[in-house]
Short mmCIF file of C-alpha atoms and ligand atoms in Angstrom, two decimals:
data_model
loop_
_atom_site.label_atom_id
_atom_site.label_comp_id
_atom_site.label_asym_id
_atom_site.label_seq_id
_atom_site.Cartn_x
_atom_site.Cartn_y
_atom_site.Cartn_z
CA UNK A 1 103.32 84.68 110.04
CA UNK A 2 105.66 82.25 107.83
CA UNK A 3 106.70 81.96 104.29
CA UNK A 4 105.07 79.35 102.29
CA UNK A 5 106.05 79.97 99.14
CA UNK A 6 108.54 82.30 96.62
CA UNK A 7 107.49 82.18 92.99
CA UNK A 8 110.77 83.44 90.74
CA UNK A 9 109.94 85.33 87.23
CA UNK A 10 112.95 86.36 84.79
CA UNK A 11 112.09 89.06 82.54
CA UNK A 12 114.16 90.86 79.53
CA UNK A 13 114.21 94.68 79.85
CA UNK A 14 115.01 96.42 76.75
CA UNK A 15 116.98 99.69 77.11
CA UNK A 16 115.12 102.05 74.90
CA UNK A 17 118.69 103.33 73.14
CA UNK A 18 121.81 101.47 73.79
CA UNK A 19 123.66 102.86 76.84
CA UNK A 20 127.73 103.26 76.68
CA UNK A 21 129.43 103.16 79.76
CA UNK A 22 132.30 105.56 80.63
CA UNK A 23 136.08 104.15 80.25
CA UNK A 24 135.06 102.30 77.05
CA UNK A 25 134.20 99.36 79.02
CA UNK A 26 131.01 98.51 77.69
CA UNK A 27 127.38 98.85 75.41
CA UNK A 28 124.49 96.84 76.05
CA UNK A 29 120.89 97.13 74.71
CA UNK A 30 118.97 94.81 77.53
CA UNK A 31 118.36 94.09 81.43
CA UNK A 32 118.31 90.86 82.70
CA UNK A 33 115.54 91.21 85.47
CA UNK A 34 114.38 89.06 88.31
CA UNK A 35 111.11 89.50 89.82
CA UNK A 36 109.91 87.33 93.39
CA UNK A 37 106.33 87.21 94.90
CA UNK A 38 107.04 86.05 98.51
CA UNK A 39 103.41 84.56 99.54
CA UNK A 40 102.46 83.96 103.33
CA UNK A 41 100.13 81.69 105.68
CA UNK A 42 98.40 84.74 106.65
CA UNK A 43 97.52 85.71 102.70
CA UNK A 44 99.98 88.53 102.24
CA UNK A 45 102.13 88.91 99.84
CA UNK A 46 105.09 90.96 99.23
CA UNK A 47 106.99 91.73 95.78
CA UNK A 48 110.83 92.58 95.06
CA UNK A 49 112.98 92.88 91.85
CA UNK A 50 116.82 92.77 91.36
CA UNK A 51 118.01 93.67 88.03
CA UNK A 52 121.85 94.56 87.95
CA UNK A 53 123.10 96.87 85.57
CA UNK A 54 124.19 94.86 82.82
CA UNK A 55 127.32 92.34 83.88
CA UNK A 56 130.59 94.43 84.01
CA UNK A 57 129.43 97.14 86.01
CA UNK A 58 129.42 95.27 89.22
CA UNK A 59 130.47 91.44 90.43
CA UNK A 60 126.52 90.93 89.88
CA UNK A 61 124.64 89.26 86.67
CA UNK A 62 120.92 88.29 86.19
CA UNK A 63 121.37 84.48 86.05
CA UNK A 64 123.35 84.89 89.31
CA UNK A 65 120.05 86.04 90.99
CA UNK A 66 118.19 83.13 90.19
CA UNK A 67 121.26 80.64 91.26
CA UNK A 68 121.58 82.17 94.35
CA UNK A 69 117.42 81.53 95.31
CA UNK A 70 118.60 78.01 95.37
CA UNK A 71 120.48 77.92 98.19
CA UNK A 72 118.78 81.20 99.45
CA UNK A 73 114.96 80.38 99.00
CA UNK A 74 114.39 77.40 100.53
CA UNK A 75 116.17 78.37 103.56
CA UNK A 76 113.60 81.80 104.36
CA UNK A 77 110.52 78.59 103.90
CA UNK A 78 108.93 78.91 107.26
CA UNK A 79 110.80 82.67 108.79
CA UNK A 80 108.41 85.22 109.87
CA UNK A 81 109.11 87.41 107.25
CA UNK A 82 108.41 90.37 109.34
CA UNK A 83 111.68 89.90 111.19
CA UNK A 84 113.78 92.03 109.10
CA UNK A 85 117.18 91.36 110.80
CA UNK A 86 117.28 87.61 111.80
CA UNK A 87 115.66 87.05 107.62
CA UNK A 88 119.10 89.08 106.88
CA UNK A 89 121.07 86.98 108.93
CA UNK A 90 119.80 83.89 107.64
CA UNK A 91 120.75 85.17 104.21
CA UNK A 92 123.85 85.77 105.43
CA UNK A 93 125.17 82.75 107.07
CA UNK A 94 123.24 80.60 104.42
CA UNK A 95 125.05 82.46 101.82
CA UNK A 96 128.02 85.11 102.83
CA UNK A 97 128.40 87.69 100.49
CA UNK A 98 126.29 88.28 96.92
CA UNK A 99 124.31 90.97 98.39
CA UNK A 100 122.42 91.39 94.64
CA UNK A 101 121.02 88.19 95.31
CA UNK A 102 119.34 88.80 99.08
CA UNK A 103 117.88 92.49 97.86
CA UNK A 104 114.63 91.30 95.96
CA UNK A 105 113.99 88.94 98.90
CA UNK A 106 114.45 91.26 101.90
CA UNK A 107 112.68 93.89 99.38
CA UNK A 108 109.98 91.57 99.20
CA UNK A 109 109.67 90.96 103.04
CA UNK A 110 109.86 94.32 103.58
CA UNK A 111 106.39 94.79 101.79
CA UNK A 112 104.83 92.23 103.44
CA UNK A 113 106.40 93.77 106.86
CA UNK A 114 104.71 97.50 105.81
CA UNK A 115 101.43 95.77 104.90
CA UNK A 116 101.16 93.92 108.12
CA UNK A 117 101.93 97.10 109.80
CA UNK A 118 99.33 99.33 107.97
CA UNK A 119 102.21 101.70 106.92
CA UNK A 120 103.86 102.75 104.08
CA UNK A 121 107.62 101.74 103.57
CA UNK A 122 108.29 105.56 103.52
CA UNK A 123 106.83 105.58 106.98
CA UNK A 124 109.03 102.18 108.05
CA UNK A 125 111.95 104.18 107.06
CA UNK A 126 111.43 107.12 109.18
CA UNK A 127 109.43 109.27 107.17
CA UNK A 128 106.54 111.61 108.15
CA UNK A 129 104.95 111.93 104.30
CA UNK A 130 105.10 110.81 100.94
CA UNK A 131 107.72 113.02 100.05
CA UNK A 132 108.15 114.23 96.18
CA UNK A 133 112.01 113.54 95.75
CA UNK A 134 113.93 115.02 92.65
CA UNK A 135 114.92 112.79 90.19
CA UNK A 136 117.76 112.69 87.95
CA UNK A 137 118.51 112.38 84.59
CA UNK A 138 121.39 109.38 83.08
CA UNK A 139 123.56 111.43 80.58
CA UNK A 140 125.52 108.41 78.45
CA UNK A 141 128.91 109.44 77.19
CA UNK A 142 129.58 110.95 73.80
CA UNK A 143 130.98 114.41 72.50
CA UNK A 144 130.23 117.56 74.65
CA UNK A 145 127.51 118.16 72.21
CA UNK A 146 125.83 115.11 71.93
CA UNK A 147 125.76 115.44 76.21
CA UNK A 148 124.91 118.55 76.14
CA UNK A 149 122.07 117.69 73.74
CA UNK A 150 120.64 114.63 75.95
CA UNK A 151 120.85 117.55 79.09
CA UNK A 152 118.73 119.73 77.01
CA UNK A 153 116.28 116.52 76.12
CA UNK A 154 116.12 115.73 80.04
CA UNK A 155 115.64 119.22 81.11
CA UNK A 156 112.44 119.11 78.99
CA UNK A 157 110.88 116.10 80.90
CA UNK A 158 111.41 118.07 83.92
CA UNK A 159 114.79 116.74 85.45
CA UNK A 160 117.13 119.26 86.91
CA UNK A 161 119.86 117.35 88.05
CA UNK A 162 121.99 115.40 85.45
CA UNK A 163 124.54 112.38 85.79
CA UNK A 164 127.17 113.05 83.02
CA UNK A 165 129.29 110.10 82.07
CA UNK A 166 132.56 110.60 81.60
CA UNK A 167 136.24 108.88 82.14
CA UNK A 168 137.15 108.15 78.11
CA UNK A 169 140.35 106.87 76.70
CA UNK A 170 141.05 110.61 76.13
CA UNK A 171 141.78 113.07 78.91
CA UNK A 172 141.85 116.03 76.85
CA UNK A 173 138.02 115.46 75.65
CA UNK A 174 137.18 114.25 79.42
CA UNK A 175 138.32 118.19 80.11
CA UNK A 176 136.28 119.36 77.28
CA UNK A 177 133.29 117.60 78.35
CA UNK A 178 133.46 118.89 82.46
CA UNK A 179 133.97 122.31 81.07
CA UNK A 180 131.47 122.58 78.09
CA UNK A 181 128.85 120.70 80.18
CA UNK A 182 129.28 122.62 83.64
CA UNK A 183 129.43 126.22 81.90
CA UNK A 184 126.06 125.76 79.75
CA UNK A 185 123.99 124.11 82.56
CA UNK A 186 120.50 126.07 82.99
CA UNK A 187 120.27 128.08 85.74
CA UNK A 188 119.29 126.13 89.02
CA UNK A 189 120.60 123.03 87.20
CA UNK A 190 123.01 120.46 89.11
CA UNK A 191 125.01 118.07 87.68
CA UNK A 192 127.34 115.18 88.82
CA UNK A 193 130.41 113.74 86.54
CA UNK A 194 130.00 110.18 87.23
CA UNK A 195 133.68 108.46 85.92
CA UNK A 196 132.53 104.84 86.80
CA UNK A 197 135.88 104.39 87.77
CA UNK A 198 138.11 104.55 84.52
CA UNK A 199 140.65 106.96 85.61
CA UNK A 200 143.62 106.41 87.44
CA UNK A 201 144.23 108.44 90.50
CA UNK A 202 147.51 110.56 88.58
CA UNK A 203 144.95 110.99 85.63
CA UNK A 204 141.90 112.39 87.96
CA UNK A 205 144.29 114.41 89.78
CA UNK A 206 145.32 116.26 86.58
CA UNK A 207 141.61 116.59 85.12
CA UNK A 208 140.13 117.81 88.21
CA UNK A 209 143.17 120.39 89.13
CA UNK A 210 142.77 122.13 85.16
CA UNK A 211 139.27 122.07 85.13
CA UNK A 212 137.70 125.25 86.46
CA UNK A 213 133.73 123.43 87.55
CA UNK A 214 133.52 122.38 91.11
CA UNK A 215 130.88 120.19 90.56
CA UNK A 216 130.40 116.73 92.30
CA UNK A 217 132.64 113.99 90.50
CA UNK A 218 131.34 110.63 91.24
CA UNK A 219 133.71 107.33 91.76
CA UNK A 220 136.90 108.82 89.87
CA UNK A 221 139.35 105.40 90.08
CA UNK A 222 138.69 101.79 90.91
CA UNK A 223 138.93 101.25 94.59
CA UNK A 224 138.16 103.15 97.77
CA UNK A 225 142.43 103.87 98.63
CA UNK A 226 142.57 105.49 95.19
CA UNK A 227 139.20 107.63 95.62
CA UNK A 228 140.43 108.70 99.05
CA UNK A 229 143.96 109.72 97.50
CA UNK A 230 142.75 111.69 95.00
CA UNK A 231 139.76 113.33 97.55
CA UNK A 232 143.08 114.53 99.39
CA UNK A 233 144.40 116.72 95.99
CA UNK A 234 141.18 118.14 94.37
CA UNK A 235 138.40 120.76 95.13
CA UNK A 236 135.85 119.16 93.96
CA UNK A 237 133.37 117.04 96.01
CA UNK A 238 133.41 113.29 95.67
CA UNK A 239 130.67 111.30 95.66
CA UNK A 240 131.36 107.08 95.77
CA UNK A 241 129.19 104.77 94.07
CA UNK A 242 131.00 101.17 92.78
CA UNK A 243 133.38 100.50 95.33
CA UNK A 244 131.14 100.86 98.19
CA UNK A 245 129.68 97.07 98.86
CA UNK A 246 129.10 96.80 102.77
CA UNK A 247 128.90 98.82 105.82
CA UNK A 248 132.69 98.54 106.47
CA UNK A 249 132.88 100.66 103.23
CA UNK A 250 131.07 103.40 104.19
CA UNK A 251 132.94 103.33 107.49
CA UNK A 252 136.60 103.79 106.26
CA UNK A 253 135.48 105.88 103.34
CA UNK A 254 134.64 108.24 106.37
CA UNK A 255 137.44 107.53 108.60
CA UNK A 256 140.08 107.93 105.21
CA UNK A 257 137.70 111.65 103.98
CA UNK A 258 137.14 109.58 101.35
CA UNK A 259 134.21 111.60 100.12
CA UNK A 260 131.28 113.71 100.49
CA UNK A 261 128.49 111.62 99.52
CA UNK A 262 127.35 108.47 98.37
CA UNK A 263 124.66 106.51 96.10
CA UNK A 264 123.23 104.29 98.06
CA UNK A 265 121.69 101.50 96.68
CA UNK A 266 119.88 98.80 97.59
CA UNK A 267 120.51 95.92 95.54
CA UNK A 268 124.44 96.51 95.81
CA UNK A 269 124.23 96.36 99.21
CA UNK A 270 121.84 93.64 99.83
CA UNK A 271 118.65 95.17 100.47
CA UNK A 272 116.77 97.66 101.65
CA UNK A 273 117.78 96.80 105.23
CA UNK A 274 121.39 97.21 104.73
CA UNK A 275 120.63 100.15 102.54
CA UNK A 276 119.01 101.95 105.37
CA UNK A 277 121.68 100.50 108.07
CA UNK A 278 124.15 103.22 105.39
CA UNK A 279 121.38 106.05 104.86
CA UNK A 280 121.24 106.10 108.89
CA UNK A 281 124.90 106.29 108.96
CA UNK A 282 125.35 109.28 106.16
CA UNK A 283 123.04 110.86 108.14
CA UNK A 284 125.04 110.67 111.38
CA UNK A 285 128.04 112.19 109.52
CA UNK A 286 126.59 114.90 107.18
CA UNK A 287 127.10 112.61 103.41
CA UNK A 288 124.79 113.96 100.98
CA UNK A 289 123.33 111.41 99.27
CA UNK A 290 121.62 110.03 95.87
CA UNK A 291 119.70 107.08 96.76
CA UNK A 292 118.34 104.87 93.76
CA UNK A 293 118.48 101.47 92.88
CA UNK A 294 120.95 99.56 90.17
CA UNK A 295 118.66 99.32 87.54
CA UNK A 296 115.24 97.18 86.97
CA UNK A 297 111.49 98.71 86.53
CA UNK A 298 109.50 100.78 88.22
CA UNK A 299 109.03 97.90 90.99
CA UNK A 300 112.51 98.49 91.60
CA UNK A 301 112.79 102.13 91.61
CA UNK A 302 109.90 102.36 93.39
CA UNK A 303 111.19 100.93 96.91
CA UNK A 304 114.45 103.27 96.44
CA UNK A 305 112.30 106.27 96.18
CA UNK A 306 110.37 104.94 99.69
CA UNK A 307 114.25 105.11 101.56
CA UNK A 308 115.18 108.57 99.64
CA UNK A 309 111.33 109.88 100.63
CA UNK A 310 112.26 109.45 104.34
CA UNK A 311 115.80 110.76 104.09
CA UNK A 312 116.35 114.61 105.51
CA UNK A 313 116.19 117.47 102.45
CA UNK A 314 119.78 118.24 104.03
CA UNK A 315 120.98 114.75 103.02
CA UNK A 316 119.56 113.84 99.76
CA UNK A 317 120.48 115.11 96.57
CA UNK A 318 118.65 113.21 93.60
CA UNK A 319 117.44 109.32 92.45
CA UNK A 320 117.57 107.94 89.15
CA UNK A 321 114.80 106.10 87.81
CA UNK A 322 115.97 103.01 85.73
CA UNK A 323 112.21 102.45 84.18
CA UNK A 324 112.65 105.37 81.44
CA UNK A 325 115.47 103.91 79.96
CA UNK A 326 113.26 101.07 79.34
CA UNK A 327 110.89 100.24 76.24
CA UNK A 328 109.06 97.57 78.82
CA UNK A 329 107.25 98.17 81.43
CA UNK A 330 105.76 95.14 83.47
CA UNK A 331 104.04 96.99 86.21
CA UNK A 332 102.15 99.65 84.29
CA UNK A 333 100.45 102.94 86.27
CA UNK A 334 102.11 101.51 89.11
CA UNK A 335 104.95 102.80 91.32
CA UNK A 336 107.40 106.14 92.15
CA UNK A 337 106.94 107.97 87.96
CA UNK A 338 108.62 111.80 87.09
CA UNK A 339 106.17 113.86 87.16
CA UNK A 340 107.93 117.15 85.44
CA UNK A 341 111.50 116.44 87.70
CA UNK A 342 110.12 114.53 91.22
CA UNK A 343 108.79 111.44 92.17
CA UNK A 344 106.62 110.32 94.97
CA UNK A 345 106.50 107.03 96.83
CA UNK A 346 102.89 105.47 97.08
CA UNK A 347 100.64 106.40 100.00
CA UNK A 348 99.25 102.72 101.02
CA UNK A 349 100.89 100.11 103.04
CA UNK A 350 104.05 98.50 101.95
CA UNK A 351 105.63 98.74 98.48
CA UNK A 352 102.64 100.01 96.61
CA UNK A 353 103.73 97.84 93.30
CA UNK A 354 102.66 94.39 92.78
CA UNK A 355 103.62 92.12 89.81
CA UNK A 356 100.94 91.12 87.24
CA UNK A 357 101.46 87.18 86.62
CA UNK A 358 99.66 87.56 83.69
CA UNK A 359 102.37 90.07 82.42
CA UNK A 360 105.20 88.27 83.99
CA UNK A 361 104.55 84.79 82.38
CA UNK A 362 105.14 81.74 83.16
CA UNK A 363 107.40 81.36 86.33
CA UNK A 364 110.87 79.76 86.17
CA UNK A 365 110.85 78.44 89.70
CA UNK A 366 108.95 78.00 92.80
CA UNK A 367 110.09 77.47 95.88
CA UNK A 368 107.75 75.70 98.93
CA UNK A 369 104.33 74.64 98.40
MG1 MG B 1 127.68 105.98 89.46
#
């Protein structure tokens, strides 16, 4: 089986409210989202999607996607696409690094690879069933009360595990907020206070050591040293999310007791393939883990929910589904949807989402014949 052809759509996704980032560092109202069809001698097809998360959350913007399938796409014309590992090599030596760039295309073969086989991706990934996974609410920043407010929204569709944003210009209110939020949780509720980053490690040291919540705090400062110093001097259990790009990452964010857990998602780390390569490793060592993607529709979401379906209960925690913070939605009744707080990958061969064409538009490039 080779690759003849990978058609390229670009697609606006508008946020259905404006979404404020922790530290002050940003607002934005709109994805920038690439979709690929990868189509095949043999008449399969497979699908994938990379949509990062606006343009200052990661080194990774929308346009970038579609630069990169210049160099990258004409080099996978003629692979097997079924050879998971030698497609990510390719990718690699064609192009080292941008890892949000090779995601939608090893996504892609990856569907092609589970319809060939008969199987679901859930079941390429280890799985034994389409697993209902919880899902987890996005809590933007803002006064306890307005959080506490978007928890009590959330907890009506169902979701019992929040993301708070937090890791504002002021430490006193970032107090306020862990304390307000973790004390009036509902019963059975679980929630993470994701800091993107914004504080430094003397600041998250403070915080954590007056605050009385254990909960999980997700990527306190900027880099992995400064998470790891400050895992050393709290109680609370870390969870790393930014500053974890490749492999190597994961691997001295264990050897350092960096953390407890990490998100692991595929487009920041290339792909499903590389995703699992870290899923396989937290595992091994006992992470607990939220596995998701970086943002993008249900297409997206939908192949994250396959790799958290066929991770162990013991090793998952929650995933976040980008497509309801979306007033689009390009593959409609398709996909991994919250049905009252859990999702559940699709039960037929490969991704189980396919892009409509007619919805998508007009393409904006085309690689092969
Ligand atoms: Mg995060």
């Amino acid at each position: 089986m080779k690759i003849k052809r990978i058609t390229v759509w670009q697609r606006d996704l508008p946020l259905t409210e404006p979404y404020y980032l922790s530290g002050g560092r940003l607002k934005f109202e709109r994805l920038d989202s690439t979709f690929i069809r990868i189509d095949t001698d043999e008449g399969l097809s497979g699908w994938g999607e990379a949509c990062p998360w606006g343009h200052t959350y990661l080194p990774a913007h929308g346009p970038g996607v579609r630069a990169g399938f210049e160099i990258l796409a004409p080099a996978l014309i003629g692979q097997d696409p079924r050879g998971l590992e030698s497609i990510n090599h390719l990718m690699d030596v064609t192009l080292p690094g941008h890892p949000y760039i090779k995601s939608p295309l090893d996504m892609a073969c990856w569907d092609i690879t589970g319809q060939a086989a008969g199987m679901p991706l859930w079941m390429m990934f280890g799985g034994d069933e389409a697993k209902a996974v919880d899902v987890n609410s996005s809590i933007s920043t803002g006064t306890p009360e307005e959080m506490l407010a978007l928890i009590e929204k959330a907890s009506a569709k169902g979701y019992r595990t929040h993301s708070a944003k937090i890791g504002g210009d002021d430490v006193k209110i970032d107090i306020e907020r862990i304390e307000a939020i973790s004390s009036a949780l509902p019963a059975g509720h679980q929630v993470t206070f994701d800091v993107n980053r914004a504080w430094t490690p003397g600041v998250a040291v403070a915080v954590l050591n007056s605050v009385k919540a254990r909960d999980w705090v997700e990527q306190p400062c900027e880099t992995l040293d400064q998470c790891a110093h400050v895992a050393s001097r709290v109680q609370n259990p870390i969870m790393l999310d930014e500053c974890m790009h490749n492999f190597s990452d994961h691997l001295n964010a264990w050897s350092m007791k960096a953390c407890e857990g990490v998100k692991v998602k595929p487009n920041r780390l290339g792909g499903l393939t590389k995703a699992k390569q870290v899923r396989d490793f937290g595992v091994s060592v006992g992470w607990q883990m939220h596995i998701e993607d970086l943002g993008g529709s249900a297409l997206a979401d939908t192949a994250a929910i396959h790799l958290a379906a066929s991770t162990p209960d013991a090793n998952r925690l929650a995933s976040w589904l980008c497509h309801y913070h979306l007033s689009d939605d390009p593959v409609p009744g398709q996909g991994a949807r919250n049905q009252n707080g859990k999702a559940t990958p699709p039960a037929m061969p490969g991704l189980g989402v396919k892009g409509d064409p007619d919805i998508l538009g007009d393409p904006v490039a085309i690689y092969g014949d």
